[in-house]
Each structure stands twice: as structure tokens, then as C-alpha cells.
Coordinates of N, CA and C in Angstrom, one line a residue:
M240 N 0.4 -0.8 -0.1 CA 0.2 -0.4 0.0 C 1.0 1.4 -0.2
P241 N 0.4 2.4 -1.4 CA 1.7 3.0 -0.9 C 1.6 4.4 0.0
E242 N 2.8 4.7 0.5 CA 2.4 6.1 2.2 C 1.9 7.7 1.5
S243 N 0.8 7.6 2.5 CA 0.3 8.6 2.1 C 0.6 9.8 2.0
A244 N 0.4 11.1 1.8 CA 0.9 11.9 2.4 C 1.2 12.5 3.7
S245 N 0.2 12.5 4.6 CA 0.3 12.2 6.5 C 1.5 11.5 6.7
E246 N 1.3 10.2 5.9 CA 2.8 9.2 6.8 C 3.9 9.7 6.3
H247 N 4.5 10.5 4.7 CA 5.3 10.9 4.0 C 5.8 12.4 5.5
H248 N 5.2 12.5 5.9 CA 5.9 14.3 6.6 C 5.8 13.3 7.7
G249 N 5.1 13.2 8.4 CA 5.5 12.0 9.8 C 6.6 12.3 10.3
R250 N 7.0 10.9 8.4 CA 8.0 9.8 8.7 C 9.7 10.9 8.5
Q251 N 9.0 12.0 7.4 CA 10.2 13.9 7.9 C 11.0 14.1 9.1
L252 N 9.4 14.3 9.6 CA 9.4 14.9 10.7 C 10.2 14.8 11.5
N253 N 10.4 12.9 12.1 CA 10.6 11.9 12.8 C 12.4 12.4 12.5
R254 N 12.7 11.8 10.7 CA 13.7 12.2 11.0 C 14.5 13.5 10.8
A255 N 14.8 14.6 10.7 CA 15.2 15.8 11.0 C 14.5 16.2 12.8
V256 N 13.1 15.4 13.4 CA 13.7 15.4 15.3 C 15.0 14.6 15.0
A257 N 15.2 12.9 14.7 CA 16.9 12.8 15.4 C 17.8 13.4 15.1
I258 N 17.7 13.9 13.6 CA 19.2 14.7 13.4 C 19.3 15.9 14.3
L259 N 18.5 16.7 14.9 CA 18.5 17.5 15.8 C 19.2 17.2 16.6
E260 N 18.4 16.1 17.7 CA 18.6 15.5 18.2 C 20.0 15.1 18.9
A261 N 20.5 15.0 17.7 CA 21.7 14.0 17.1 C 23.3 15.9 17.4
L262 N 22.9 16.4 16.7 CA 22.8 17.5 16.6 C 23.1 18.2 18.8
V263 N 22.5 18.1 19.4 CA 22.4 19.3 20.2 C 23.3 18.3 21.2
E264 N 23.1 16.7 20.8 CA 23.9 16.3 22.2 C 25.3 16.4 21.4
S265 N 25.5 16.5 20.9 CA 27.3 16.5 20.5 C 27.8 18.1 20.5
S266 N 29.1 18.4 21.5 CA 29.7 19.4 21.6 C 30.5 19.3 20.6
V267 N 30.7 19.0 19.7 CA 31.7 19.6 18.9 C 30.8 20.1 17.5
G268 N 30.0 19.5 16.8 CA 29.9 19.5 15.9 C 29.5 18.1 14.7
L269 N 28.7 17.8 13.6 CA 28.4 16.6 12.9 C 28.6 17.2 11.6
G270 N 29.6 15.9 11.1 CA 29.5 16.1 9.5 C 28.6 15.1 9.0
V271 N 27.9 15.2 8.1 CA 26.8 14.3 7.2 C 27.4 13.2 7.2
S272 N 28.4 12.2 7.5 CA 28.2 10.8 7.3 C 28.1 10.5 9.1
D273 N 28.2 11.7 10.4 CA 28.5 11.4 11.5 C 27.1 11.4 11.3
V274 N 26.1 12.4 11.0 CA 24.4 12.5 11.0 C 23.9 10.9 10.2
A275 N 23.9 11.1 9.5 CA 23.5 9.7 9.0 C 23.8 8.4 9.7
R276 N 25.2 8.3 10.3 CA 25.6 7.5 11.2 C 24.6 7.0 12.4
R277 N 24.3 8.2 13.5 CA 23.8 8.6 14.8 C 22.6 8.0 14.8
T278 N 22.0 8.1 12.9 CA 20.4 8.1 12.6 C 19.4 7.0 11.9
D279 N 20.7 6.5 11.7 CA 20.3 4.9 10.4 C 19.9 5.7 9.3
L280 N 19.9 7.1 8.8 CA 19.7 8.3 7.8 C 20.7 7.1 6.4
P281 N 19.9 7.2 5.0 CA 20.9 7.4 4.0 C 21.7 8.3 4.0
K282 N 22.8 8.8 3.9 CA 24.1 9.6 4.2 C 23.3 10.7 3.2
T283 N 22.7 10.4 1.8 CA 22.0 11.2 0.4 C 20.5 12.2 1.2
T284 N 20.2 11.5 2.2 CA 18.9 11.1 2.6 C 19.7 13.1 3.8
A285 N 20.8 11.9 4.9 CA 20.6 12.5 5.7 C 21.2 14.4 5.5
A286 N 21.9 13.9 4.1 CA 23.1 15.6 4.1 C 21.4 16.3 3.3
R287 N 20.0 16.4 2.9 CA 18.7 16.8 2.1 C 18.3 17.7 2.8
I288 N 18.7 16.0 4.7 CA 17.6 17.0 5.8 C 18.6 18.7 6.5
L289 N 19.7 18.1 6.5 CA 20.8 19.0 7.4 C 20.8 20.3 6.4
S290 N 20.5 19.9 5.1 CA 20.4 21.5 4.2 C 18.9 22.1 4.3
D291 N 18.5 21.2 4.5 CA 17.7 22.0 4.7 C 16.4 22.8 6.0
L292 N 17.5 22.1 7.0 CA 17.3 22.6 8.1 C 18.1 23.9 8.5
A293 N 19.6 24.2 7.4 CA 20.2 25.0 7.8 C 19.9 26.4 7.0
G294 N 18.8 25.5 6.1 CA 18.4 26.6 5.5 C 17.1 27.4 6.2
A295 N 16.7 27.0 7.2 CA 15.6 27.3 8.0 C 16.1 28.5 9.4
G296 N 17.4 28.2 9.9 CA 17.9 28.6 10.4 C 18.6 27.8 11.7
M297 N 17.8 26.4 11.9 CA 18.4 25.6 13.1 C 19.7 24.9 12.9
L298 N 20.2 24.9 11.9 CA 21.3 23.9 12.2 C 22.3 25.8 11.3
E299 N 23.9 25.2 11.7 CA 24.3 26.4 11.1 C 26.0 25.3 10.4
R300 N 26.2 25.8 9.3 CA 27.1 24.6 8.4 C 28.8 25.6 8.5
V301 N 29.9 25.0 9.9 CA 30.8 25.9 9.8 C 32.2 24.7 9.0
R302 N 33.4 24.8 8.2 CA 33.5 24.2 7.0 C 32.9 22.7 6.8
E303 N 32.9 22.0 7.5 CA 32.8 20.3 6.8 C 31.8 19.9 7.8
H304 N 31.5 20.2 8.7 CA 30.8 20.3 10.4 C 29.4 20.9 10.2
Y305 N 28.4 20.4 10.6 CA 27.1 20.9 11.8 C 26.9 21.4 12.7
V306 N 26.8 22.6 12.8 CA 26.2 23.0 14.4 C 25.0 23.3 14.4
P307 N 24.6 23.1 16.0 CA 22.8 23.6 16.5 C 23.1 25.5 15.7
G308 N 22.3 26.4 15.3 CA 21.8 27.4 14.8 C 21.5 28.0 15.3
L309 N 20.8 29.2 15.5 CA 21.0 30.5 16.9 C 18.8 29.5 17.0
R310 N 18.2 29.5 15.8 CA 16.9 29.7 16.5 C 16.9 28.0 16.9
L311 N 17.8 27.1 17.0 CA 17.5 25.8 18.0 C 18.3 25.6 19.2
L312 N 19.1 26.8 19.1 CA 20.0 27.8 20.7 C 18.4 28.3 21.2
A313 N 18.1 28.8 20.9 CA 16.7 29.8 21.4 C 16.2 28.6 22.5
L314 N 15.5 27.1 21.7 CA 15.2 27.0 22.2 C 15.6 25.4 23.3
V315 N 17.0 25.0 23.0 CA 17.4 24.4 23.9 C 17.3 25.2 25.1
G316 N 17.9 26.9 25.1 CA 18.8 27.5 26.4 C 17.2 27.6 27.0
Q317 N 15.8 27.8 27.1 CA 14.9 27.7 27.7 C 15.3 26.6 28.9
V318 N 15.4 25.4 28.9 CA 15.4 24.4 29.6 C 16.6 24.6 30.6
E319 N 17.4 24.3 31.7 CA 18.7 24.8 32.0 C 18.9 22.9 33.3
P320 N 19.7 22.5 31.8 CA 20.1 21.3 33.2 C 20.6 21.0 34.3
A321 N 20.3 20.3 35.2 CA 20.5 20.1 35.9 C 21.4 20.2 36.8
G322 N 23.1 20.2 35.8 CA 24.7 20.7 36.0 C 24.6 22.7 35.9
V323 N 23.9 23.0 35.2 CA 24.3 24.1 35.2 C 22.7 25.2 36.7
L324 N 22.1 24.6 36.5 CA 21.3 24.5 37.9 C 22.3 24.9 39.8
A325 N 23.1 23.3 39.2 CA 24.3 23.2 40.2 C 25.0 24.1 40.7
R326 N 26.1 24.4 39.2 CA 26.6 25.1 38.9 C 26.2 26.4 39.7
Q327 N 25.2 27.8 39.2 CA 24.3 28.6 39.4 C 24.5 28.6 41.0
R328 N 24.4 27.7 41.9 CA 24.1 27.4 43.4 C 26.1 27.9 44.1
V329 N 26.8 28.0 43.1 CA 27.6 27.6 43.4 C 28.5 29.9 43.1
I330 N 28.2 29.9 42.3 CA 28.8 30.9 41.2 C 28.3 31.7 41.8
L331 N 26.7 32.3 42.0 CA 26.0 33.4 41.7 C 26.6 34.4 43.6
P332 N 26.6 33.5 44.4 CA 27.7 35.2 45.4 C 28.4 35.0 45.6
Q333 N 29.1 34.5 44.1 CA 30.7 35.0 44.1 C 30.6 36.2 43.3
L334 N 29.2 36.1 42.2 CA 29.6 36.6 41.1 C 28.8 38.1 41.6
D335 N 27.9 38.1 42.2 CA 27.2 39.7 43.4 C 28.4 39.9 44.3
R336 N 30.0 39.1 44.7 CA 30.4 39.8 46.0 C 31.1 40.8 44.8
L337 N 31.7 40.3 43.4 CA 32.3 40.3 42.5 C 32.1 41.8 42.0
R338 N 30.5 41.7 41.7 CA 29.8 43.1 41.6 C 30.1 44.3 42.3
E339 N 29.5 44.0 43.1 CA 29.1 44.7 44.4 C 31.2 45.7 44.0
E340 N 32.3 44.6 44.2 CA 33.4 45.0 44.3 C 34.2 46.1 42.9
T341 N 33.6 45.6 42.4 CA 33.7 46.6 40.7 C 32.8 47.6 40.3
G342 N 31.9 47.3 41.0 CA 30.1 48.4 40.2 C 30.2 48.2 38.8
L343 N 30.9 46.6 38.5 CA 30.1 46.3 36.8 C 28.8 44.6 36.6
A344 N 29.7 44.7 35.2 CA 28.1 43.5 35.3 C 29.5 42.6 34.9
V345 N 28.9 41.1 35.9 CA 29.3 40.2 35.8 C 28.9 39.4 34.8
A346 N 29.8 38.0 34.6 CA 29.2 36.9 34.2 C 30.0 35.3 34.1
F347 N 29.1 34.2 34.4 CA 30.3 32.6 33.8 C 29.5 32.3 32.6
S348 N 29.9 32.0 31.8 CA 29.8 31.4 30.9 C 30.6 30.2 29.9
T349 N 30.3 29.0 29.0 CA 30.5 28.1 28.6 C 30.7 27.8 27.5
L350 N 31.2 27.0 26.6 CA 31.7 26.9 25.7 C 30.1 26.1 25.3
R351 N 29.9 26.2 24.4 CA 28.9 25.1 23.7 C 28.2 25.2 22.0
H352 N 28.7 24.5 21.4 CA 28.2 24.7 20.3 C 28.8 26.0 19.7
G353 N 30.5 25.6 20.1 CA 30.7 26.8 18.9 C 30.6 28.5 19.8
R354 N 29.1 29.0 20.7 CA 29.4 29.8 20.8 C 29.0 30.1 22.2
V355 N 28.9 31.1 22.8 CA 29.2 31.2 24.2 C 27.7 31.4 24.9
R356 N 27.5 30.6 25.8 CA 26.0 30.4 26.4 C 26.7 31.2 28.4
F357 N 26.0 32.0 28.4 CA 25.6 32.9 29.9 C 24.9 31.8 30.4
E358 N 25.5 31.3 31.8 CA 24.5 30.4 32.4 C 24.6 31.3 33.5
A359 N 25.8 32.0 34.1 CA 24.9 33.4 35.0 C 24.9 34.2 34.7
A360 N 24.5 35.7 35.1 CA 24.3 37.3 34.4 C 24.5 37.4 35.9
L361 N 25.0 39.0 36.5 CA 24.3 40.0 37.2 C 24.6 41.3 36.9
Y362 N 23.8 42.1 36.5 CA 24.1 43.6 35.8 C 23.9 44.7 36.5
V363 N 24.0 45.8 36.1 CA 23.8 47.0 36.5 C 23.3 48.3 35.9
N364 N 23.3 48.9 36.3 CA 22.0 49.7 35.9 C 22.8 50.7 34.3
G365 N 22.8 51.0 33.4 CA 23.4 51.6 32.4 C 23.2 51.2 31.6
A366 N 24.4 51.5 30.3 CA 24.3 50.9 29.1 C 24.6 49.4 29.1
V367 N 25.4 48.7 29.9 CA 25.4 47.0 29.9 C 24.1 46.3 30.4
D368 N 22.9 46.4 30.5 CA 22.1 46.3 31.2 C 21.6 45.4 28.7
R369 N 22.0 46.0 28.2 CA 21.3 45.7 26.8 C 22.6 44.6 26.5
V370 N 23.2 44.3 27.2 CA 24.8 43.1 26.4 C 24.2 41.8 26.0
S371 N 23.6 41.2 27.4 CA 22.9 39.8 27.2 C 22.6 39.2 27.8
P372 N 21.0 38.6 28.1 CA 20.4 38.4 29.1 C 20.7 36.9 29.0
V373 N 20.5 35.8 30.3 CA 21.0 35.2 31.0 C 20.7 33.6 29.6
Q374 N 19.7 33.5 29.0 CA 19.0 32.8 28.0 C 19.5 33.5 26.6
H375 N 21.0 34.8 26.9 CA 21.0 34.4 24.9 C 22.2 33.3 24.7
W376 N 22.7 33.3 23.9 CA 23.9 32.5 23.2 C 24.7 34.0 22.2
V377 N 25.7 34.3 22.2 CA 27.1 35.5 22.1 C 27.7 34.0 21.0
P378 N 28.1 35.3 19.8 CA 29.5 34.6 19.4 C 31.2 34.3 20.1
A379 N 31.8 34.3 20.0 CA 32.9 33.6 20.7 C 34.3 34.4 19.8
H380 N 33.8 34.8 19.3 CA 34.8 35.2 18.1 C 35.7 36.4 19.3
C381 N 34.2 37.6 19.4 CA 34.4 39.4 19.3 C 34.3 39.3 20.7
T382 N 34.0 38.4 22.0 CA 33.5 38.9 23.4 C 34.6 38.1 23.6
C383 N 35.1 38.5 24.8 CA 36.3 38.1 26.1 C 36.2 36.5 26.4
S384 N 34.6 36.5 26.8 CA 34.7 35.3 27.6 C 34.2 34.8 26.5
G385 N 33.9 34.4 25.4 CA 34.3 33.8 24.3 C 36.0 33.5 23.9
K386 N 37.0 34.3 23.8 CA 37.9 34.2 23.9 C 38.6 33.6 24.1
V387 N 38.3 33.6 26.2 CA 39.1 32.9 26.9 C 38.4 31.2 27.0
L388 N 37.3 31.3 26.3 CA 37.1 29.5 26.1 C 37.5 29.3 25.2
L389 N 37.8 29.8 23.8 CA 38.3 29.1 22.7 C 40.0 28.6 22.5
A390 N 40.4 29.8 23.8 CA 41.8 29.7 24.0 C 42.2 28.4 24.3
F391 N 41.4 28.3 25.8 CA 41.8 27.0 26.8 C 41.0 26.1 26.4
T392 N 39.7 26.0 25.7 CA 39.6 24.5 25.0 C 40.1 23.9 24.3
P393 N 40.4 22.1 24.1 CA 41.0 21.4 23.3 C 40.5 21.3 22.2
H394 N 41.4 22.0 21.7 CA 40.4 22.4 20.1 C 39.3 22.5 19.6
A395 N 39.2 23.7 19.8 CA 38.5 24.2 20.1 C 38.5 25.2 18.6
E396 N 39.7 25.5 18.2 CA 39.7 25.9 17.5 C 38.9 25.7 15.8
R397 N 40.3 25.1 16.1 CA 40.1 23.6 15.0 C 38.4 23.6 14.1
R398 N 37.4 23.8 15.5 CA 36.8 22.3 14.8 C 35.5 23.7 15.2
Y399 N 35.8 24.9 15.7 CA 34.6 25.9 15.5 C 34.8 27.5 15.4
L400 N 36.1 27.6 14.7 CA 36.8 28.1 13.6 C 36.8 27.8 12.8
P401 N 35.7 29.3 11.5 CA 35.5 28.7 10.3 C 37.5 29.0 9.8
D402 N 37.9 28.5 8.3 CA 38.5 29.1 7.8 C 38.2 30.1 6.6
R403 N 37.5 31.2 7.0 CA 36.4 32.7 6.7 C 37.3 33.6 7.3
P404 N 36.9 34.8 7.0 CA 36.8 35.4 7.9 C 35.3 35.8 8.4
Q405 N 35.6 36.1 9.5 CA 34.4 36.2 11.1 C 33.6 36.5 11.0
T406 N 32.5 36.7 11.2 CA 31.0 38.0 11.3 C 31.8 39.4 12.1
A407 N 31.5 40.8 11.0 CA 32.4 41.9 12.1 C 30.8 42.9 12.8
Y408 N 31.2 42.8 13.8 CA 30.0 43.5 14.4 C 30.1 44.6 15.0
T409 N 31.1 44.9 15.3 CA 31.7 46.5 15.2 C 33.1 46.8 14.4
A410 N 33.2 48.0 14.1 CA 34.6 48.6 13.5 C 35.7 47.8 13.9
S411 N 35.9 47.3 15.3 CA 37.1 47.0 16.2 C 36.6 45.2 16.3
T412 N 35.9 44.4 15.6 CA 36.1 42.8 15.6 C 37.0 42.4 15.0
I413 N 37.7 41.6 15.1 CA 38.8 40.4 14.7 C 38.1 39.6 14.0
T414 N 38.5 39.7 12.9 CA 37.6 39.0 11.5 C 38.6 37.8 11.0
H415 N 39.4 37.6 10.7 CA 40.2 37.1 9.8 C 40.9 35.8 10.6
P416 N 41.1 34.8 10.3 CA 41.1 33.5 11.1 C 43.1 33.6 11.9
Q417 N 43.4 34.3 10.4 CA 45.5 34.1 11.1 C 45.4 35.3 12.8
A418 N 45.1 36.4 12.5 CA 44.7 37.1 12.8 C 43.9 36.9 14.8
L419 N 42.7 36.3 14.8 CA 42.4 35.9 15.8 C 43.2 34.4 17.0
A420 N 43.8 33.7 15.6 CA 44.3 32.8 16.2 C 45.6 32.9 16.8
E421 N 46.0 34.1 16.1 CA 47.4 35.0 17.1 C 46.5 35.1 18.2
E422 N 45.6 36.5 18.5 CA 44.8 37.2 19.7 C 44.9 35.9 21.0
L423 N 44.2 34.6 20.2 CA 44.0 33.2 21.0 C 45.3 32.5 21.8
R424 N 46.6 33.1 20.7 CA 47.6 32.6 21.5 C 47.8 33.3 22.0
R425 N 47.7 35.3 22.5 CA 48.4 35.7 23.7 C 47.8 35.4 24.6
I426 N 46.5 35.3 24.6 CA 45.4 34.8 25.4 C 46.0 34.0 26.6
R427 N 46.0 32.7 25.8 CA 46.8 31.4 26.2 C 48.5 31.9 27.2
D428 N 48.6 32.8 27.1 CA 50.4 33.5 27.5 C 49.9 33.9 28.3
A429 N 48.9 34.8 28.4 CA 49.0 36.2 29.2 C 47.3 35.8 30.4
G430 N 47.1 34.6 29.7 CA 46.2 34.2 30.9 C 44.6 35.2 31.2
V431 N 44.3 35.8 30.6 CA 42.8 37.1 30.1 C 43.0 37.1 29.0
A432 N 41.7 37.4 28.2 CA 41.0 38.3 26.8 C 40.5 39.6 27.1
R433 N 40.7 39.6 26.5 CA 40.6 42.0 26.5 C 39.4 41.8 24.6
N434 N 38.2 42.3 25.6 CA 37.5 42.9 25.0 C 37.2 45.0 24.6
D435 N 37.6 45.2 23.4 CA 37.1 46.1 23.6 C 36.3 46.5 22.3
G436 N 34.6 46.8 22.4 CA 34.2 47.2 21.9 C 34.2 46.3 20.7
E437 N 34.3 44.6 20.3 CA 34.3 44.0 19.6 C 33.0 44.1 19.1
Y438 N 32.1 43.5 20.2 CA 30.8 42.9 20.0 C 30.0 44.3 19.8
V439 N 29.4 45.3 21.5 CA 29.2 46.4 21.5 C 29.7 47.7 21.8
P440 N 29.9 48.5 20.6 CA 30.4 49.7 20.2 C 31.0 50.1 21.6
E441 N 30.4 50.7 22.7 CA 30.4 51.2 23.9 C 31.2 49.7 25.0
V442 N 30.9 48.9 24.7 CA 31.5 47.8 26.4 C 32.6 47.2 25.9
S443 N 33.1 47.3 26.6 CA 34.9 46.5 26.9 C 34.5 45.6 28.3
G444 N 34.5 44.6 28.0 CA 35.3 43.2 28.8 C 36.7 42.4 29.3
L445 N 36.9 41.7 30.0 CA 37.7 41.4 30.9 C 37.1 39.9 31.1
A446 N 38.0 39.2 31.4 CA 37.7 37.6 31.2 C 38.4 36.4 31.4
V447 N 38.0 35.7 32.3 CA 40.3 35.3 32.4 C 39.3 33.3 32.9
P448 N 40.1 32.9 32.2 CA 39.3 31.1 32.7 C 39.5 30.4 33.8
V449 N 37.6 29.7 34.4 CA 38.0 28.9 35.5 C 38.2 27.3 35.6
F450 N 39.2 27.1 36.6 CA 38.8 25.2 35.8 C 38.7 24.5 37.2
G451 N 38.2 23.8 36.9 CA 37.4 22.6 38.2 C 38.4 21.6 38.3
A452 N 37.9 20.4 38.6 CA 38.6 18.7 38.8 C 40.2 18.7 37.8
R453 N 41.3 18.7 38.1 CA 42.0 17.9 37.0 C 42.2 18.9 36.7
S454 N 42.4 20.4 36.8 CA 42.7 21.4 35.6 C 41.8 21.8 34.3
A455 N 40.5 20.6 34.5 CA 39.6 20.7 33.8 C 38.7 22.4 33.1
L456 N 39.3 22.8 32.3 CA 38.2 24.0 32.1 C 37.2 24.1 31.7
V457 N 36.4 24.9 32.4 CA 34.8 24.6 33.1 C 33.9 25.8 32.6
G458 N 34.8 27.1 32.7 CA 33.9 28.4 31.7 C 34.8 29.4 31.8
A459 N 34.3 30.6 31.4 CA 34.7 32.0 32.1 C 34.3 32.8 32.8
L460 N 34.7 33.4 33.6 CA 34.6 34.1 34.4 C 34.8 35.5 34.0
A461 N 34.1 36.9 34.0 CA 33.9 38.3 33.0 C 33.1 39.2 33.5
V462 N 33.6 40.6 33.8 CA 33.1 41.5 33.9 C 33.6 42.5 32.9
C463 N 32.2 43.7 32.6 CA 31.7 44.3 31.6 C 31.6 45.7 31.2
G464 N 31.8 46.4 30.7 CA 31.2 47.8 31.5 C 32.2 48.9 30.3
A465 N 32.3 50.2 30.2 CA 32.7 51.0 30.2 C 34.4 51.0 29.8
H466 N 35.0 51.7 28.9 CA 36.5 51.5 28.5 C 37.5 51.3 29.9
N467 N 37.2 52.6 30.6 CA 37.8 53.5 31.7 C 37.4 52.4 32.9
D468 N 36.1 52.5 32.9 CA 35.8 51.3 34.6 C 36.4 49.9 34.4
V469 N 36.9 49.6 33.2 CA 37.2 47.8 33.2 C 39.0 47.9 33.2
S470 N 39.6 49.3 33.0 CA 40.7 49.1 33.1 C 41.0 49.7 34.0
R471 N 40.4 49.5 35.2 CA 41.3 49.2 36.6 C 42.1 48.7 37.0
K472 N 43.1 48.9 37.6 CA 43.3 47.6 38.7 C 42.7 46.9 39.0
S473 N 41.6 48.1 39.9 CA 40.9 47.1 40.4 C 40.2 45.9 40.4
V474 N 39.7 46.5 39.2 CA 39.1 45.2 38.2 C 39.5 43.9 38.5
W475 N 40.9 44.0 37.4 CA 41.4 42.7 37.5 C 42.1 42.0 39.0
S476 N 42.5 42.8 39.3 CA 42.9 42.2 41.0 C 41.5 41.5 41.6
A477 N 40.0 41.7 41.3 CA 38.7 41.2 42.1 C 38.8 40.1 41.1
L478 N 38.7 40.6 39.3 CA 38.5 39.1 38.6 C 39.6 37.7 39.1
R479 N 40.7 38.3 39.3 CA 41.4 37.8 39.4 C 41.1 36.3 40.1
Q480 N 41.1 36.8 41.8 CA 41.1 36.6 43.0 C 39.7 36.0 43.1
T481 N 38.5 36.0 42.2 CA 36.8 35.3 42.3 C 37.1 34.6 41.4
A482 N 38.7 33.7 40.4 CA 38.5 32.8 39.5 C 39.0 31.8 40.8
V483 N 40.3 32.4 41.1 CA 41.2 31.6 41.8 C 40.1 30.6 43.0
E484 N 39.1 31.3 43.8 CA 38.7 31.0 44.1 C 37.2 30.7 44.3
L485 N 37.1 30.6 42.8 CA 36.3 28.9 42.0 C 36.1 28.5 41.4
N486 N 38.3 27.9 41.6 CA 38.7 27.1 40.5 C 38.5 25.8 41.0
T487 N 38.1 25.2 42.2 CA 38.0 24.0 42.8 C 36.4 24.2 43.0
P488 N 35.9 24.6 43.5 CA 33.8 24.1 44.1 C 33.7 24.3 42.5
V489 N 33.7 25.2 41.1 CA 32.3 24.5 40.4 C 33.4 23.3 39.2
R490 N 32.3 22.8 38.7 CA 32.4 21.8 38.3 C 31.6 21.5 36.8

């Protein structure tokens, strides 16, 4: 008996859902062959559905891999995993103290699917409030948190940075692959990343890595605000001290 139109659409929907689930579960992105293998789909079918999902903004292609697109990440971000909630209980008191000491917005973020996701953030009155709500995802290449996460996550450059110029959000955004690679090397040497209006023109930031058990990177701690405020020596001292205090408890 031939397949009805409703049965055909249902089968295609199930295939698309299976592919989306596979992409969300993967932290490094998947190629067409990987998707076909994980979903038991013919490679040509997987390639066609991946292309359709990318066209709809649900996925994004980076080199030879697909990663979740902003539309999909917006949906994923509505559900907080248990691990995130546990980290928030540890981090929020420290963030609150750092905000009081510096008078700046503060945030803890992680690298997921090649983008920065703010797991906990505390804001101050003024322009900085517009930078990013906690549920939002931001690019990695032009934010201080993202650059720290890219610099200290093993193989992140190869997995997440395309071999083409990145999007320029402001005139200060580092877009060329070689220039960005050099910037990440400097960050690894210095242990701190700076963002001077690379994502939002009037906003600067500092970020440092936070390590957990066995020196594994678990996230980035950042402060942001006006350029002159972020540049104060007391801000760097408070940021560094808070990161040291979080290095063991955060997992």
C-alpha cells in the first residue's frame, strides 16, 4: 500500500527531529556521515535534511560540520540542565560579591556548540544591561568570554572557527582567521582576554578561565562595562581573585 501524504510528512518530521537531537547532544558538531550513522539514515537523505534545516536557521555549517543554529539554541536555552543549576548555586554568591567590588556587570559562561552561553549573569544600571540576557547566546570570536573559552578549550579553534573571515559586529572585531589565532595564543600566554568594543561598540570586558577538578576548563568569568572602568587595576585584581576562589568548587 503506497504511503499517504500525512505518513510521508510524519516520517520526514521524525527524521528531522532525530537529526536535531543528534546535533544538540554533540558538543563538537557533526559531519554528514556522522549524522547518517547516528540516525540510521542514508547519507543522501541526511545531507538533504541537514541542508533544509540549515536553510531554516536551525543549523549552521562550519567547515565540514553542522552545529546548532541560533533558532535551535534559543529553544535549547529555555531548559536549564541540572548541572547548570548546580553551578549557579555555587557561582551566584561569588558573582554578586564581584559585582559589588567592581561596580560592573559580571557573568559566568560556557562554550557550547561553538558559541558562548551565559549560565549566570548579574547586571548593573545603564548601557551594560543591554549586552546579553542570561538566556542569550553570543558569538565566541568577538567577546572576552568567548575568546577565553576558545583559547583554553582543547581543539576548539579547529572545531569551531571556520577558515574564512568571521562576522564583523563593530569596526574593532577581529575577523581574519590568522589574526584571531594570534589573539588566542596571546590569551593563552597571558591567561586573560580583553574585548574593547568588539561586539557592542561602547562596552569593554575582561575574562579569565575557571578550572575545575584535574585542571579541566569549566567556564569563563568576566566583567564588562565602560572602557575606563574595566581598565582599573582593582577590577583585574578582583576578577583574578574570584576566579581563583572558583577554581576548585565549580565543576
